[in-house]
Amino acid sequence: MTPLVEVENLSVNFVTRESDVRAVNGVSFTMMPGEVMCMLGESGSGKSVTMRALMRLLPPKRSVITGSIRIAGQDVLAMNDATLRRMRGNSVSMIFQEPMTAFDPVVSVGDQIAEVVALHRGVSHRAGRQRALDLFDLVRIPSAQRRLDAYPHELSGGLRQRAMIALALSCEPKLLLADEPTTALDATVQIQVLILLRRLQQEMGMSVIFVTHDLGVAAEIADRVAVMYAGRVVETGPVRDLLRNPQHPYTAGLLASTVHDQPRDQDLKTIPGAPPDMRRLPPGCSFAPRCPLAGADCDAGMPPPVSPAPGRIVRCLRVSAPQVEFA
Amino acid sequence: MSTAVSDAARPGAPTGATELALPKQRGYWGNVGYRLRYDPVTLCFGGLLLLIILAAIFSPWLAPFDPYQESIIRRLKPPGFQGRYWLGTDELGRDMLSRLLYGGRITLTMGIVPVFIATLIGGGLGVVAGFAGGVVNMIIMRVTDVFYAFPSVLLAVAISGAMGGGAGNGMIALTLVFIPPLCRVAETATSQVRNLDFVDAARATGAPLRLVLWHHVLGNVLGPVLIYASSLVSVGIILASGLSFLGLGVKPPEPDWGLMLNALRQAIYVSPLVCAMPGIAILLTSISMNMVSDGLRSAMDVRS
Amino acid sequence: MFGYVIRRLLAAIPIALGVSIVCFSLVYLAPGDPIQTLLPPDADAETVDRLKRLYGLDRPLPVQYLEWLYRVSTGDFGKSIASGRPVAGEIYRSLGNTVLLAGLSVLVAFSIAFIMGTIAGRQSGTWIDRLVTGVAVLGVSIPNYWLGIVLVIIFSVELMALPSSGMASDKFDPTSWEHLQYLVLPVFTLSMIPVGIIARTTRSAVSEVMNQEFIVTLRANGLPEWRVLKHAIKNALPPVLAVMGLQFGTLMGGSILVETVFAWPGSGYLLSKAILTRDVPVLQGTILVLSMIFVLTNLTVDLFQSTLDPRIRRG
Amino acid sequence: MAMTSFAVEEHDERDRGGPQQPLLTVTDLKKHFAIRGGILGRVTAQVRAVDGVSFVVRKGETLGIVGESGCGKSTVARLLMRLIVPDAGEQIFDGEAVGERGGISVAEMRRQVQMVFQDSASSLNPRMPVQNSIAFGPIAFGTPRAEAIGMARELLVKVGLNPALFGGRYPHELSGGQKQRINIARALALKPRMIILDEAVSALDKSVEAQVLNLLQALKRDLNLTYIFISHDLGVVRWISDRVLVMYLGEVVEIGPADELYNAPKHPYTSALLASRPALDPDNRREEAPVSGDPPNPINPPSGCRFHTRCPHVEAVCSAKAPMLGHGDHGAHLAACHMQDPTSGHSQAVRH
């Protein structure tokens, strides 16, 4: 089987007069059709920027994208505008964190979906609305007919996100990019949306890249996890192995510091310090300043990727060392 | 010290170094000044504005002639006349340059004083309305709405027209015109700031209201109000000249720019260039004022 | 929606009453006895007394106000001191000309400024944005009475291409160039300020919308740029239309300077003549009518805005 | 540097009733926000943001409050600080009624109870160096300026920030975690006895969240503090709280000791909330959502038990009659559910 997504050495710089922010520095990964990959990382780690770079949605004047992106065999960075537009919303689509701001506030949700369907399928607006109705049933929006004419602000948070998913699935994409789609939702609604997405992914057989900062969400939905730190993928692997046996000190620290039924009378384990300033990255491994295992050799350069087990890639000089014990 | 959590993982780690290397701390106004220094357009117009204001202040020393000295023989002479009347003479033979310099004093005063007074009154009312909320807010804002329901030129003309014109009445009229918009801007800014958590946090200390207002609200409201007021100065100058142009402002023979424009209108067929001059003076002043105000606005925008 | 309309209408009533109080009190702002401002200066004492009783000036102020309000609402604005004719008729004759001038100016301004502002807002930060912003600043900085004079100097005095003032005849005929050419300079002059203001508003509204998240969604769904722009304009339009309505109202009252320059026989010109002759009944009546039109325009704009933006209706 | 000012005080003269007297007792707290509409702008609906909330906080404990957005937990925090005025309810602070004659004044109560807000950015004055923000409270109560700034710098050390590096900075020059440390320092400046933490760690990254939680626990030990910890994150609440209170649509549905409530929830809503947590184990994924739909709008909430529209155990009695939370000792595990009341007529009601 050929990979659906191949990203190689992707870098994104945001250039302003005052600074040059290196949001993504050399991200590489491949994805098979039908696979669900979670990009896991904290705010500012470059996961959302990577998503947007995949669809070339970053402001062209202020951002410089280098490296290569191939989706379904096509070179995304070399596409002309017309080809790019045919890809967007059609074979590749996207869901956003805040469905309130992701919909046009003055157009009804039904019309917004119909517009996209009509555009890509070349059908009438009426047929587009019919398709929107079917999609609303697919994502289990109750009283779908009535909700088609609702404006975004008239829907509850959970229904808005379901409508957003309906919009993203309207042209049966091969690849769905989901940028923290459940972060803004309440706990009881988040699990509903996660289960819905998992079911739809299996039924439609599409690939999903799911961006999140929440390990629990990753555990619920991912086949594979890529952990990002300071604009780099520091570790990838199958979700089970990675959560049970994290290799990179950052992944281990993140797992340890996530509050989940730890004993109450003990301090939580923490990663000291704060993520680096993306304008002034450390010379070597960007995690070295916070890492309990770091030594002088870590400042020499970015550690090369090593593979301690099949399907796993880690960028750390200490991976051959025994199990990382976190302070 | 048991509670302190170290910010650096290991001694001598680069974390500490990057924190020390942060840009110099300038504070808010320092930052505004820093940004303004790199904004050549605003600096240029700011310089021009300063020049105009200085010229107005020092007009008695700068003006080559008495601005009231009439002469029948040298009426409406073109610029450069006899090498001494650089900008020519007006319909009564008075030196244009001297009159424009002196006129700056009157016109600028007519434009700036009402804005200043209106900022104090309207801004104050707005802050009170915004912070107090409830009935006080309703009373102040409803009265404001009534005055807002007049087009500004019309209100200025109506009040000064009914009061019988004159520079003083003109300024009163303009002050009344400017109070409602300033009140609105101050009210909006105050009620926005009032709802921010840091004001709640300050109230939650149990500190007296006046201290919360003074330290946490005013400082954050002042910026938007001052920016707006500075943009009103240009409107003030145009409106004040307009009133004089209609015969409702400054009375002859005072050398006000608007009044000069009106008087010279009769002479457009004879000496069009001279006729255009007072207008150019008004235009240069108001455009520099607007540009400086815009520059300030973007320099004071914390987000960018 | 219906409730919203009724609430807006009801909210306009106190404002309209407030406006009428301000207009009523204009007479009392004038120095001296208000009766003097209503009479020619050479009137004898007996006439003064008779008129005082006639106008009810010997009664308490609130009573006077209510009587005045009643008279005004029946269309009786009193008689002009200068011409002796009823003020209502004078206003009626001039109002049409001002509506024509102000309406045309706002339409011209809107068409130019909306295109300018949209282009600038879409490409904020570029040289074209700076150019548009510069033109907009010029528009609001220029004293339009002076611009009128300059245009007269250029087009009437130097080029002799267009008439400098007045109107061809009392009856306006929009098909005749003879009539239309009198409009060219005043309309151009009067549209300068609204061009500046509308262009600025459009620019900031469009650039704000273009920075919103949903624009990314539209692009992420493969919509071509012109359709993205269509969505952006639909979002930016309500505030811009509100400003446009406001400008129409402002020009109705604010054309006084430009009408004076071009001797355009509108309500502003009427007002400026009334000021020179201290004709207070005309002054009061004209200002009342113009400000009421302003209140009505604002109300219309409000209601129109709510049909464009579904979020407003709830509030 | 003298460190005496924040050391543990053996005897706090403000402590009136001794360790047995609750620090805070809240009874039947209510706040309804009016929605105006219609032709005359009459009140057409009420948002029942907080509708009859009662609880007790003992000296030295941490009470966690959990619930989804719109359940009224943040409104409770602001009501307790009197940042908004309650419509009804009694609030007794260490034996004295707040804001009533013969009791304790609101200003005095505020000195002893402080609050940390969720949004670390907007809760600091952008035009003020952070040490001045910390010193504002003490200065307002008459501490000389220099002394208050000195105290502020000591507090910076206490929350793990170097005063020489951070004291003079403005909020926009700090990271989210650093800002939240400043907010904690500010809350400590008046030496309060109680701190209300309203989603204080929710906006932080996981790795920073754990640091701040450890800091909060350490401060509580060192300074004899009492916390009300409000959050939507069940894991965090369990770790930090001694007792937990669950809110749904403005009402308390369950209250009890943390471990008991987490291990054996009594209210179906609490069970659903706990079951909605992602599993952290890929082999044990949730197949079915515990409840469907969004939480209902707090405007005109459902009749009877407010959870009955989403509850898997719903019966006729649930929409007809509102269940009571009941009373019990401090530390009792109570739930407002008909299934807990043998006399309610619910078929699954517990038998005693």
mmCIF file of C-alpha atoms in Angstrom, chain A residues 71-309:
data_model
loop_
_atom_site.group_PDB
_atom_site.id
_atom_site.type_symbol
_atom_site.label_atom_id
_atom_site.label_comp_id
_atom_site.label_asym_id
_atom_site.label_seq_id
_atom_site.Cartn_x
_atom_site.Cartn_y
_atom_site.Cartn_z
ATOM 1 C CA ILE A 71 -0.940 13.956 -0.265
ATOM 2 C CA ALA A 72 -2.268 11.078 -2.386
ATOM 3 C CA GLY A 73 0.851 11.321 -4.516
ATOM 4 C CA GLN A 74 0.416 15.005 -5.294
ATOM 5 C CA ASP A 75 2.956 17.636 -4.294
ATOM 6 C CA VAL A 76 0.908 20.148 -2.284
ATOM 7 C CA LEU A 77 3.563 22.852 -2.211
ATOM 8 C CA ALA A 78 3.820 22.793 -6.020
ATOM 9 C CA MET A 79 0.067 22.963 -6.692
ATOM 10 C CA ASN A 80 -1.377 25.916 -8.555
ATOM 11 C CA ASP A 81 -4.335 27.747 -7.031
ATOM 12 C CA ALA A 82 -7.010 25.883 -8.983
ATOM 13 C CA THR A 83 -5.640 22.423 -8.094
ATOM 14 C CA LEU A 84 -5.239 23.486 -4.483
ATOM 15 C CA ARG A 85 -8.860 24.649 -4.328
ATOM 16 C CA ARG A 86 -10.056 21.374 -5.843
ATOM 17 C CA MET A 87 -8.208 19.515 -3.102
ATOM 18 C CA ARG A 88 -9.440 21.657 -0.200
ATOM 19 C CA GLY A 89 -12.773 20.602 1.228
ATOM 20 C CA ASN A 90 -12.929 17.803 -1.306
ATOM 21 C CA SER A 91 -10.241 15.177 -0.836
ATOM 22 C CA VAL A 92 -8.793 16.884 2.244
ATOM 23 C CA SER A 93 -10.926 18.759 4.755
ATOM 24 C CA MET A 94 -10.560 20.287 8.182
ATOM 25 C CA ILE A 95 -12.422 20.716 11.488
ATOM 26 C CA PHE A 96 -11.540 23.512 13.868
ATOM 27 C CA GLN A 97 -11.427 23.925 17.631
ATOM 28 C CA GLU A 98 -14.060 26.641 17.956
ATOM 29 C CA PRO A 99 -17.094 25.878 15.777
ATOM 30 C CA MET A 100 -18.602 29.222 16.819
ATOM 31 C CA THR A 101 -15.948 31.214 15.007
ATOM 32 C CA ALA A 102 -15.386 28.654 12.260
ATOM 33 C CA PHE A 103 -18.799 29.213 10.683
ATOM 34 C CA ASP A 104 -19.818 32.359 8.849
ATOM 35 C CA PRO A 105 -22.103 33.979 11.451
ATOM 36 C CA VAL A 106 -24.543 35.554 8.985
ATOM 37 C CA VAL A 107 -25.269 32.529 6.771
ATOM 38 C CA SER A 108 -27.319 29.538 7.923
ATOM 39 C CA VAL A 109 -25.312 26.354 8.481
ATOM 40 C CA GLY A 110 -27.346 24.482 5.860
ATOM 41 C CA ASP A 111 -26.495 27.061 3.214
ATOM 42 C CA GLN A 112 -22.833 26.956 4.123
ATOM 43 C CA ILE A 113 -22.695 23.196 3.634
ATOM 44 C CA ALA A 114 -24.772 23.430 0.449
ATOM 45 C CA GLU A 115 -22.378 25.987 -0.984
ATOM 46 C CA VAL A 116 -19.393 23.656 -0.560
ATOM 47 C CA VAL A 117 -21.257 20.629 -1.927
ATOM 48 C CA ALA A 118 -22.502 22.613 -4.918
ATOM 49 C CA LEU A 119 -18.973 23.848 -5.592
ATOM 50 C CA HIS A 120 -17.182 20.506 -5.501
ATOM 51 C CA ARG A 121 -19.923 18.267 -6.833
ATOM 52 C CA GLY A 122 -21.114 20.688 -9.489
ATOM 53 C CA VAL A 123 -24.747 20.297 -8.368
ATOM 54 C CA SER A 124 -27.459 22.853 -7.681
ATOM 55 C CA HIS A 125 -27.806 24.644 -4.361
ATOM 56 C CA ARG A 126 -31.046 22.741 -3.750
ATOM 57 C CA ALA A 127 -29.272 19.405 -4.212
ATOM 58 C CA GLY A 128 -26.539 20.689 -1.919
ATOM 59 C CA ARG A 129 -29.085 21.357 0.799
ATOM 60 C CA GLN A 130 -30.516 17.867 0.359
ATOM 61 C CA ARG A 131 -27.009 16.502 0.866
ATOM 62 C CA ALA A 132 -26.633 18.705 3.961
ATOM 63 C CA LEU A 133 -29.795 17.164 5.354
ATOM 64 C CA ASP A 134 -28.391 13.651 4.843
ATOM 65 C CA LEU A 135 -25.141 14.709 6.494
ATOM 66 C CA PHE A 136 -27.007 16.096 9.506
ATOM 67 C CA ASP A 137 -28.616 12.694 9.923
ATOM 68 C CA LEU A 138 -25.198 11.070 9.546
ATOM 69 C CA VAL A 139 -23.724 13.133 12.387
ATOM 70 C CA ARG A 140 -26.910 12.596 14.411
ATOM 71 C CA ILE A 141 -28.227 16.111 14.659
ATOM 72 C CA PRO A 142 -31.821 15.844 15.933
ATOM 73 C CA SER A 143 -34.586 17.702 13.995
ATOM 74 C CA ALA A 144 -32.163 18.037 11.100
ATOM 75 C CA GLN A 145 -34.604 19.739 8.734
ATOM 76 C CA ARG A 146 -35.177 22.603 11.158
ATOM 77 C CA ARG A 147 -31.500 22.912 12.095
ATOM 78 C CA LEU A 148 -30.497 23.455 8.448
ATOM 79 C CA ASP A 149 -31.903 26.953 8.620
ATOM 80 C CA ALA A 150 -30.309 27.752 11.979
ATOM 81 C CA TYR A 151 -27.560 30.338 12.223
ATOM 82 C CA PRO A 152 -24.406 29.226 14.048
ATOM 83 C CA HIS A 153 -25.219 31.221 17.187
ATOM 84 C CA GLU A 154 -28.561 29.459 17.487
ATOM 85 C CA LEU A 155 -26.963 26.032 17.968
ATOM 86 C CA SER A 156 -25.463 24.598 21.154
ATOM 87 C CA GLY A 157 -21.723 23.910 21.274
ATOM 88 C CA GLY A 158 -22.094 20.199 20.628
ATOM 89 C CA LEU A 159 -24.485 20.666 17.709
ATOM 90 C CA ARG A 160 -22.229 23.306 16.167
ATOM 91 C CA GLN A 161 -19.294 20.924 16.246
ATOM 92 C CA ARG A 162 -21.456 18.178 14.708
ATOM 93 C CA ALA A 163 -22.452 20.610 11.961
ATOM 94 C CA MET A 164 -18.770 21.408 11.441
ATOM 95 C CA ILE A 165 -18.061 17.688 11.061
ATOM 96 C CA ALA A 166 -20.945 17.433 8.579
ATOM 97 C CA LEU A 167 -19.380 20.259 6.562
ATOM 98 C CA ALA A 168 -15.965 18.578 6.613
ATOM 99 C CA LEU A 169 -17.388 15.225 5.509
ATOM 100 C CA SER A 170 -19.660 16.705 2.852
ATOM 101 C CA CYS A 171 -17.442 15.605 -0.037
ATOM 102 C CA GLU A 172 -16.220 12.356 1.528
ATOM 103 C CA PRO A 173 -12.598 13.351 2.020
ATOM 104 C CA LYS A 174 -9.720 10.880 1.999
ATOM 105 C CA LEU A 175 -7.998 12.847 4.720
ATOM 106 C CA LEU A 176 -9.599 14.724 7.607
ATOM 107 C CA LEU A 177 -7.554 17.217 9.598
ATOM 108 C CA ALA A 178 -9.085 17.773 13.030
ATOM 109 C CA ASP A 179 -7.551 20.642 14.971
ATOM 110 C CA GLU A 180 -8.468 20.164 18.661
ATOM 111 C CA PRO A 181 -12.121 19.555 17.723
ATOM 112 C CA THR A 182 -13.234 18.563 21.220
ATOM 113 C CA THR A 183 -11.208 20.957 23.370
ATOM 114 C CA ALA A 184 -13.917 23.601 23.622
ATOM 115 C CA LEU A 185 -16.640 21.082 24.454
ATOM 116 C CA ASP A 186 -18.016 19.935 27.793
ATOM 117 C CA ALA A 187 -16.883 16.572 29.098
ATOM 118 C CA THR A 188 -20.169 14.747 28.432
ATOM 119 C CA VAL A 189 -20.285 16.210 24.908
ATOM 120 C CA GLN A 190 -16.608 15.615 24.148
ATOM 121 C CA ILE A 191 -16.965 11.860 24.511
ATOM 122 C CA GLN A 192 -20.019 11.867 22.225
ATOM 123 C CA VAL A 193 -18.103 13.714 19.508
ATOM 124 C CA LEU A 194 -15.053 11.454 19.889
ATOM 125 C CA ILE A 195 -17.171 8.326 19.520
ATOM 126 C CA LEU A 196 -18.973 9.846 16.537
ATOM 127 C CA LEU A 197 -15.696 10.716 14.823
ATOM 128 C CA ARG A 198 -14.292 7.244 15.449
ATOM 129 C CA ARG A 199 -17.419 5.604 14.039
ATOM 130 C CA LEU A 200 -17.480 7.833 10.954
ATOM 131 C CA GLN A 201 -13.768 7.263 10.372
ATOM 132 C CA GLN A 202 -14.284 3.502 10.401
ATOM 133 C CA GLU A 203 -17.379 3.632 8.219
ATOM 134 C CA MET A 204 -15.868 5.951 5.631
ATOM 135 C CA GLY A 205 -12.345 4.516 5.834
ATOM 136 C CA MET A 206 -10.723 7.921 5.748
ATOM 137 C CA SER A 207 -7.445 8.932 7.328
ATOM 138 C CA VAL A 208 -7.532 11.391 10.189
ATOM 139 C CA ILE A 209 -4.850 13.604 11.646
ATOM 140 C CA PHE A 210 -6.135 14.604 15.047
ATOM 141 C CA VAL A 211 -4.429 17.438 16.871
ATOM 142 C CA THR A 212 -4.777 17.479 20.646
ATOM 143 C CA HIS A 213 -2.998 18.392 23.844
ATOM 144 C CA ASP A 214 -4.918 15.781 25.828
ATOM 145 C CA LEU A 215 -3.369 12.343 26.288
ATOM 146 C CA GLY A 216 -6.773 10.872 27.148
ATOM 147 C CA VAL A 217 -8.257 12.043 23.861
ATOM 148 C CA ALA A 218 -5.314 10.560 21.990
ATOM 149 C CA ALA A 219 -5.818 7.256 23.807
ATOM 150 C CA GLU A 220 -9.478 7.249 22.762
ATOM 151 C CA ILE A 221 -9.024 7.821 19.062
ATOM 152 C CA ALA A 222 -5.474 7.336 17.780
ATOM 153 C CA ASP A 223 -3.816 4.418 16.029
ATOM 154 C CA ARG A 224 -0.515 6.208 16.132
ATOM 155 C CA VAL A 225 0.763 9.216 18.068
ATOM 156 C CA ALA A 226 3.318 11.830 17.084
ATOM 157 C CA VAL A 227 4.526 13.927 20.014
ATOM 158 C CA MET A 228 5.555 17.455 19.109
ATOM 159 C CA TYR A 229 7.795 19.734 21.096
ATOM 160 C CA ALA A 230 9.057 23.155 19.997
ATOM 161 C CA GLY A 231 8.179 22.616 16.345
ATOM 162 C CA ARG A 232 9.616 19.109 16.041
ATOM 163 C CA VAL A 233 8.217 15.607 16.235
ATOM 164 C CA VAL A 234 10.274 14.156 19.097
ATOM 165 C CA GLU A 235 8.642 10.753 19.204
ATOM 166 C CA THR A 236 6.210 8.660 17.152
ATOM 167 C CA GLY A 237 4.819 5.225 17.679
ATOM 168 C CA PRO A 238 1.684 3.093 17.966
ATOM 169 C CA VAL A 239 -0.607 4.546 20.628
ATOM 170 C CA ARG A 240 -0.390 1.531 22.972
ATOM 171 C CA ASP A 241 3.393 1.286 23.012
ATOM 172 C CA LEU A 242 3.870 4.998 23.282
ATOM 173 C CA LEU A 243 1.532 5.465 26.235
ATOM 174 C CA ARG A 244 2.796 2.401 28.089
ATOM 175 C CA ASN A 245 6.438 2.810 27.387
ATOM 176 C CA PRO A 246 7.347 6.379 26.471
ATOM 177 C CA GLN A 247 10.932 6.678 25.279
ATOM 178 C CA HIS A 248 11.536 10.398 24.944
ATOM 179 C CA PRO A 249 11.997 12.188 28.291
ATOM 180 C CA TYR A 250 9.406 14.792 27.223
ATOM 181 C CA THR A 251 6.751 12.177 26.486
ATOM 182 C CA ALA A 252 7.510 10.476 29.769
ATOM 183 C CA GLY A 253 7.278 13.782 31.610
ATOM 184 C CA LEU A 254 4.020 14.691 29.910
ATOM 185 C CA LEU A 255 2.497 11.355 30.899
ATOM 186 C CA ALA A 256 3.734 11.673 34.456
ATOM 187 C CA SER A 257 2.476 15.206 34.926
ATOM 188 C CA THR A 258 -1.007 14.539 33.549
ATOM 189 C CA VAL A 259 -3.265 14.408 36.573
ATOM 190 C CA HIS A 260 -5.048 11.076 36.568
ATOM 191 C CA ASP A 261 -5.861 9.438 39.883
ATOM 192 C CA GLN A 262 -2.430 9.962 41.412
ATOM 193 C CA PRO A 263 -2.253 9.620 45.189
ATOM 194 C CA ARG A 264 -3.319 12.814 46.831
ATOM 195 C CA ASP A 265 -0.692 13.052 49.518
ATOM 196 C CA GLN A 266 2.207 13.189 47.055
ATOM 197 C CA ASP A 267 3.396 15.977 44.823
ATOM 198 C CA LEU A 268 2.697 15.539 41.133
ATOM 199 C CA LYS A 269 5.654 14.770 38.955
ATOM 200 C CA THR A 270 6.459 17.752 36.796
ATOM 201 C CA ILE A 271 8.601 18.876 33.915
ATOM 202 C CA PRO A 272 10.488 21.861 35.277
ATOM 203 C CA GLY A 273 10.636 25.161 33.419
ATOM 204 C CA ALA A 274 8.606 26.326 30.465
ATOM 205 C CA PRO A 275 8.618 25.635 26.707
ATOM 206 C CA PRO A 276 11.300 27.610 24.859
ATOM 207 C CA ASP A 277 10.846 30.945 23.132
ATOM 208 C CA MET A 278 10.308 30.048 19.476
ATOM 209 C CA ARG A 279 12.317 33.080 18.412
ATOM 210 C CA ARG A 280 15.390 31.857 20.292
ATOM 211 C CA LEU A 281 15.533 28.076 20.175
ATOM 212 C CA PRO A 282 18.358 26.305 21.989
ATOM 213 C CA PRO A 283 21.120 25.173 19.622
ATOM 214 C CA GLY A 284 20.704 21.438 20.107
ATOM 215 C CA CYS A 285 17.786 19.420 21.423
ATOM 216 C CA SER A 286 15.106 21.969 22.298
ATOM 217 C CA PHE A 287 14.058 19.953 25.331
ATOM 218 C CA ALA A 288 17.569 19.871 26.804
ATOM 219 C CA PRO A 289 17.071 22.907 29.112
ATOM 220 C CA ARG A 290 14.212 21.114 30.888
ATOM 221 C CA CYS A 291 15.498 17.571 30.623
ATOM 222 C CA PRO A 292 16.764 15.660 33.670
ATOM 223 C CA LEU A 293 18.960 13.495 31.459
ATOM 224 C CA ALA A 294 20.547 16.281 29.457
ATOM 225 C CA GLY A 295 24.286 16.709 29.225
ATOM 226 C CA ALA A 296 26.701 18.836 27.251
ATOM 227 C CA ASP A 297 26.353 16.551 24.212
ATOM 228 C CA CYS A 298 22.639 17.473 23.942
ATOM 229 C CA ASP A 299 23.485 21.082 23.078
ATOM 230 C CA ALA A 300 25.596 20.051 20.088
ATOM 231 C CA GLY A 301 22.786 19.587 17.572
ATOM 232 C CA MET A 302 19.340 18.136 17.120
ATOM 233 C CA PRO A 303 19.585 14.414 17.959
ATOM 234 C CA PRO A 304 19.122 12.178 14.916
ATOM 235 C CA PRO A 305 16.051 9.935 14.810
ATOM 236 C CA VAL A 306 16.583 6.439 16.171
ATOM 237 C CA SER A 307 14.228 3.502 16.170
ATOM 238 C CA PRO A 308 14.280 1.527 19.426
ATOM 239 C CA ALA A 309 11.436 -0.751 18.325
#
